[in-house]
CSV table of C-alpha atoms in Angstrom, one decimal:
chain,number,residue,atom,x,y,z
A,1,MET,CA,-53.3,3.0,41.2
A,2,ASP,CA,-53.9,4.6,37.8
A,3,GLN,CA,-55.6,2.2,34.6
A,4,VAL,CA,-53.6,2.0,31.6
A,5,LYS,CA,-56.0,3.2,29.0
A,6,VAL,CA,-54.8,2.7,25.5
A,7,VAL,CA,-55.5,5.9,23.3
A,8,VAL,CA,-54.2,4.6,20.3
A,9,ALA,CA,-52.9,1.0,18.7
A,10,HIS,CA,-51.8,-0.2,15.3
A,11,SER,CA,-48.3,-2.0,14.4
A,12,GLU,CA,-46.2,1.1,13.8
A,13,ARG,CA,-46.6,2.7,17.5
A,14,ALA,CA,-48.7,2.8,20.4
A,15,THR,CA,-49.9,5.7,22.5
A,16,LEU,CA,-50.9,4.8,26.3
A,17,ARG,CA,-52.5,7.1,29.3
A,18,VAL,CA,-51.3,6.3,32.8
A,19,GLY,CA,-52.9,9.1,35.1
A,20,ASP,CA,-52.4,12.5,33.6
A,21,VAL,CA,-48.8,10.8,31.5
A,22,PHE,CA,-48.8,9.8,27.9
A,23,LEU,CA,-46.4,7.0,27.2
A,24,LYS,CA,-45.8,6.9,23.1
A,25,VAL,CA,-43.9,3.8,21.9
A,26,ASP,CA,-42.7,4.0,18.5
A,27,ALA,CA,-39.8,1.5,17.0
A,28,ASP,CA,-39.0,4.5,14.6
A,29,GLN,CA,-37.2,6.9,16.9
A,30,GLU,CA,-36.6,9.2,14.0
A,31,ARG,CA,-40.6,10.3,14.5
A,32,ILE,CA,-39.7,10.5,18.1
A,33,ASP,CA,-36.7,12.9,17.4
A,34,VAL,CA,-38.8,14.7,14.8
A,35,GLU,CA,-41.7,15.3,17.5
A,36,VAL,CA,-39.5,16.2,20.4
A,37,GLU,CA,-37.9,18.9,18.2
A,38,ALA,CA,-41.1,20.4,16.9
A,39,MET,CA,-42.4,20.6,20.1
A,40,ALA,CA,-39.6,22.7,21.1
A,41,LEU,CA,-39.7,25.1,18.5
A,42,ALA,CA,-43.3,25.3,17.9
A,43,PRO,CA,-44.8,28.9,19.3
A,44,VAL,CA,-48.3,27.1,20.2
A,45,PRO,CA,-48.5,25.5,23.6
A,46,THR,CA,-47.8,21.5,23.5
A,47,PRO,CA,-47.4,19.2,26.1
A,48,ALA,CA,-44.2,18.8,28.6
A,49,VAL,CA,-41.7,16.3,27.8
A,50,LEU,CA,-41.3,14.1,31.3
A,51,TRP,CA,-38.7,12.3,30.4
A,52,ARG,CA,-37.6,9.9,27.3
A,53,LYS,CA,-36.0,6.5,27.4
A,54,PRO,CA,-36.0,4.8,23.4
A,55,PRO,CA,-38.3,3.3,22.4
A,56,VAL,CA,-40.5,5.2,24.9
A,57,LEU,CA,-41.5,9.1,25.3
A,58,ALA,CA,-43.4,10.4,28.0
A,59,LEU,CA,-45.5,13.3,28.0
A,60,ALA,CA,-47.5,15.2,30.4
A,61,ALA,CA,-51.0,15.1,30.0
A,62,LEU,CA,-52.8,18.8,28.3
A,63,PRO,CA,-55.5,20.6,29.8
A,64,GLY,CA,-59.5,20.8,29.0
A,65,THR,CA,-60.4,18.3,26.0
A,66,THR,CA,-60.0,18.0,22.5
A,67,LEU,CA,-62.1,19.4,20.1
A,68,GLY,CA,-63.7,15.9,19.1
A,69,ARG,CA,-63.1,13.2,16.1
A,70,LEU,CA,-63.4,12.4,12.4
A,71,GLY,CA,-66.8,11.0,12.6
A,72,GLY,CA,-67.9,11.8,15.9
A,73,PRO,CA,-69.5,15.4,17.2
A,74,SER,CA,-67.4,18.4,18.0
A,75,THR,CA,-67.2,19.5,21.4
A,76,GLY,CA,-65.9,23.1,20.9
A,77,SER,CA,-67.7,25.7,20.7
A,78,PRO,CA,-67.4,28.0,16.8
A,79,ALA,CA,-65.1,30.7,19.4
A,80,ALA,CA,-63.3,27.9,19.6
A,81,TRP,CA,-62.4,26.7,16.3
A,82,THR,CA,-61.5,30.4,15.5
A,83,ALA,CA,-59.5,30.8,18.4
A,84,ALA,CA,-57.8,27.0,16.6
A,85,GLY,CA,-57.5,28.9,13.5
A,86,ALA,CA,-55.4,31.6,15.1
A,87,ALA,CA,-53.1,29.3,16.9
A,88,ILE,CA,-52.7,27.4,13.4
A,89,ARG,CA,-52.0,30.6,11.8
A,90,LYS,CA,-49.5,31.5,14.2
A,91,LEU,CA,-47.1,27.8,13.9
A,92,HIS,CA,-47.5,29.0,10.0
A,93,ASP,CA,-45.6,32.0,10.6
A,94,ALA,CA,-43.0,30.8,12.6
A,95,PRO,CA,-39.7,30.1,11.8
A,96,LEU,CA,-39.0,27.1,9.4
A,97,PRO,CA,-37.9,23.9,10.7
A,98,SER,CA,-35.3,22.4,9.3
A,99,ARG,CA,-36.8,19.5,7.3
A,100,PRO,CA,-39.2,18.2,4.9
A,101,GLY,CA,-42.6,17.2,7.0
A,102,ARG,CA,-45.6,15.0,6.1
A,103,ALA,CA,-47.1,18.0,4.4
A,104,GLY,CA,-44.1,19.0,2.5
A,105,ARG,CA,-43.8,16.1,-0.2
A,106,SER,CA,-43.3,16.9,-3.4
A,107,ILE,CA,-46.2,17.4,-5.7
A,108,VAL,CA,-44.5,14.6,-8.7
A,109,ALA,CA,-44.0,12.0,-5.3
A,110,LEU,CA,-47.8,12.7,-4.3
A,111,ALA,CA,-49.4,12.8,-7.7
A,112,ALA,CA,-47.4,9.5,-8.4
A,113,GLU,CA,-48.6,7.6,-5.4
A,114,LEU,CA,-52.3,8.9,-5.8
A,115,ASP,CA,-52.7,7.6,-9.0
A,116,ASP,CA,-51.2,4.2,-7.7
A,117,GLU,CA,-53.7,4.5,-4.9
A,118,CYS,CA,-56.6,5.4,-7.3
A,119,GLU,CA,-55.7,2.4,-9.2
A,120,LEU,CA,-55.6,-0.1,-6.0
A,121,LEU,CA,-59.0,1.1,-4.3
A,122,VAL,CA,-60.6,0.6,-7.8
A,123,THR,CA,-58.5,-2.7,-8.8
A,124,ASN,CA,-59.2,-4.1,-5.5
A,125,GLY,CA,-63.3,-3.1,-5.4
A,126,LEU,CA,-63.2,-0.9,-2.2
A,127,LEU,CA,-64.5,2.0,-3.9
A,128,PRO,CA,-66.8,2.5,-7.0
A,129,THR,CA,-65.1,3.9,-10.3
A,130,ASP,CA,-66.9,7.1,-10.6
A,131,LEU,CA,-66.1,7.9,-6.7
A,132,VAL,CA,-62.5,7.7,-7.3
A,133,THR,CA,-62.5,9.3,-10.4
A,134,ARG,CA,-64.2,12.2,-9.1
A,135,ASN,CA,-62.2,13.0,-6.1
A,136,ARG,CA,-59.0,12.4,-8.2
A,137,ARG,CA,-60.3,15.1,-10.3
A,138,VAL,CA,-60.9,17.3,-7.0
A,139,ALA,CA,-57.5,16.6,-6.0
A,140,GLU,CA,-55.6,17.7,-8.6
A,141,ALA,CA,-55.8,21.7,-7.5
A,142,ALA,CA,-53.8,20.3,-4.4
A,143,LEU,CA,-50.8,19.4,-6.8
A,144,ARG,CA,-49.6,23.2,-7.5
A,145,PRO,CA,-46.6,25.1,-6.1
A,146,TRP,CA,-47.0,26.3,-2.2
A,147,THR,CA,-44.4,28.3,-0.1
A,148,PRO,CA,-43.3,26.2,2.5
A,149,ALA,CA,-44.6,27.0,6.2
A,150,PHE,CA,-44.4,25.2,9.7
A,151,THR,CA,-46.7,22.7,9.8
A,152,HIS,CA,-47.8,20.1,12.2
A,153,GLY,CA,-48.6,17.6,9.7
A,154,ASP,CA,-51.4,15.6,11.0
A,155,LEU,CA,-53.6,18.4,12.2
A,156,GLN,CA,-56.5,16.3,13.2
A,157,ILE,CA,-59.0,17.9,15.4
A,158,ALA,CA,-58.7,14.8,18.4
A,159,HIS,CA,-55.2,16.3,18.6
A,160,VAL,CA,-56.1,20.2,19.6
A,161,PHE,CA,-56.7,20.7,23.1
A,162,ILE,CA,-59.5,23.4,24.3
A,163,ASP,CA,-60.4,24.3,27.7
A,164,GLY,CA,-63.4,26.5,27.0
A,165,ASP,CA,-62.5,28.7,23.9
A,166,GLU,CA,-58.7,28.5,24.7
A,167,VAL,CA,-56.1,26.5,23.2
A,168,THR,CA,-54.1,24.8,25.7
A,169,GLY,CA,-52.4,22.5,23.4
A,170,ILE,CA,-51.7,20.8,20.6
A,171,ILE,CA,-50.3,17.0,19.9
A,172,ASP,CA,-48.6,14.5,18.3
A,173,TRP,CA,-46.0,16.2,16.0
A,174,SER,CA,-43.9,12.9,14.4
A,175,GLU,CA,-45.4,14.4,11.4
A,176,ALA,CA,-44.1,18.0,11.5
A,177,GLY,CA,-41.8,19.7,9.6
A,178,GLN,CA,-41.7,22.3,6.3
A,179,GLY,CA,-45.0,21.5,4.3
A,180,ASP,CA,-48.1,23.4,2.6
A,181,ALA,CA,-50.0,24.9,5.3
A,182,LEU,CA,-53.0,24.3,3.4
A,183,TYR,CA,-52.4,21.0,3.9
A,184,ASP,CA,-52.8,21.2,7.8
A,185,LEU,CA,-56.1,23.3,7.5
A,186,ALA,CA,-58.2,20.8,5.4
A,187,THR,CA,-57.0,17.9,7.5
A,188,PHE,CA,-58.8,19.8,10.4
A,189,THR,CA,-61.6,20.3,8.6
A,190,LEU,CA,-62.0,17.4,7.3
A,191,GLY,CA,-65.1,16.2,8.1
A,192,HIS,CA,-66.7,19.3,10.3
A,193,GLU,CA,-66.9,21.3,6.6
A,194,GLU,CA,-69.2,23.2,8.7
A,195,HIS,CA,-66.6,25.1,11.1
A,196,LEU,CA,-64.2,26.2,8.6
A,197,ASP,CA,-65.3,29.5,8.2
A,198,ASP,CA,-64.6,29.9,11.6
A,199,VAL,CA,-61.3,28.2,11.5
A,200,LEU,CA,-60.5,30.8,8.8
A,201,ALA,CA,-62.1,33.7,10.8
A,202,GLY,CA,-59.2,33.0,13.0
A,203,TYR,CA,-56.6,31.9,10.8
A,204,GLY,CA,-56.8,35.8,9.1
A,205,THR,CA,-56.3,35.4,5.6
A,206,ASP,CA,-58.0,34.3,2.5
A,207,VAL,CA,-57.9,30.8,1.3
A,208,ASP,CA,-57.9,29.2,-1.9
A,209,LEU,CA,-61.3,26.9,-0.7
A,210,ASP,CA,-61.1,24.8,-3.8
A,211,VAL,CA,-57.3,23.6,-2.4
A,212,ILE,CA,-58.8,22.5,0.8
A,213,HIS,CA,-61.4,20.8,-1.1
A,214,ALA,CA,-58.7,19.0,-2.5
A,215,TRP,CA,-56.8,18.2,0.1
A,216,TRP,CA,-59.7,16.5,1.8
A,217,SER,CA,-60.1,14.4,-1.1
A,218,LEU,CA,-56.7,14.0,-1.8
A,219,ARG,CA,-56.1,12.6,2.1
A,220,SER,CA,-58.9,10.5,2.1
A,221,LEU,CA,-58.3,8.7,-1.0
A,222,LEU,CA,-54.7,7.7,0.4
A,223,ALA,CA,-55.8,6.9,3.5
A,224,VAL,CA,-58.8,4.3,3.2
A,225,ARG,CA,-56.6,1.5,2.3
A,226,TRP,CA,-53.9,2.3,5.2
A,227,LEU,CA,-57.0,2.7,7.6
A,228,ILE,CA,-58.2,-0.7,6.4
A,229,GLY,CA,-54.9,-2.5,7.1
A,230,HIS,CA,-54.3,-0.1,10.9
A,231,GLY,CA,-57.5,-2.0,12.3
A,232,PHE,CA,-59.3,1.3,11.7
A,233,ASP,CA,-63.0,2.0,9.6
A,234,PRO,CA,-62.8,4.7,6.8
A,235,PHE,CA,-66.7,3.7,6.1
A,236,ALA,CA,-67.8,4.6,9.3
A,237,PRO,CA,-70.2,7.5,9.4
A,238,GLY,CA,-68.4,11.1,8.9
A,239,CYS,CA,-65.3,9.3,7.9
A,240,GLU,CA,-63.1,9.0,4.8
A,241,VAL,CA,-65.4,7.9,2.6
A,242,ASP,CA,-68.1,10.0,3.6
A,243,VAL,CA,-65.5,12.7,3.0
A,244,LEU,CA,-64.7,11.2,-0.6
A,245,ARG,CA,-69.0,11.1,-1.0
A,246,SER,CA,-69.6,14.5,-0.3
A,247,ARG,CA,-67.3,15.8,-3.3
A,248,MET,CA,-69.8,13.9,-6.0
């Protein structure tokens, strides 16, 4: 009998693995709707939908292994990171989905959220003032007009599967939609700055590195309190707080 493995679980959703099947449990059916729609539209490999019975979505496992995880070593070769960059570019060049995604929040709303979050990080004593202030200045470069692209919205390296130097699939599309392409690139390379050149070699276009750096700071500043509140540790080596420290 296959064992049940908890892949990720918190108060909003959970993902379980049973043999070669992933079971995603999410009380918010809109997120599941977004995921199923995005996987059908995306011009890159995605998991096969086996069945859906709210609040559960069953997906087939992908071949290969993930590129790694934030705070851990990368398991992929430079060629694998380059292949991932080419897959991301293919996604960004695809026809736009109908709705905005996580990477498509308005500049005004994002700036207001960032200011509120920075204030709370300092007043609650979670991070030093100079660390927050410096990264808030770096993050400013991300708050600029951008051309909408088909974005994944949560393109962590743990969501990209590789077999050898080939991308075999991308998972977790619940934040997908129209958005800033550089948000995806920054999310993908967060905590693995050493692979940015490999990714951009596959992506194949000029990219504003200041904006990538800005998204690293912005995403990390917004994530710290949420991660702590959901049982994760942003202070672990190589994770969000170390990303913020690297900008000092």
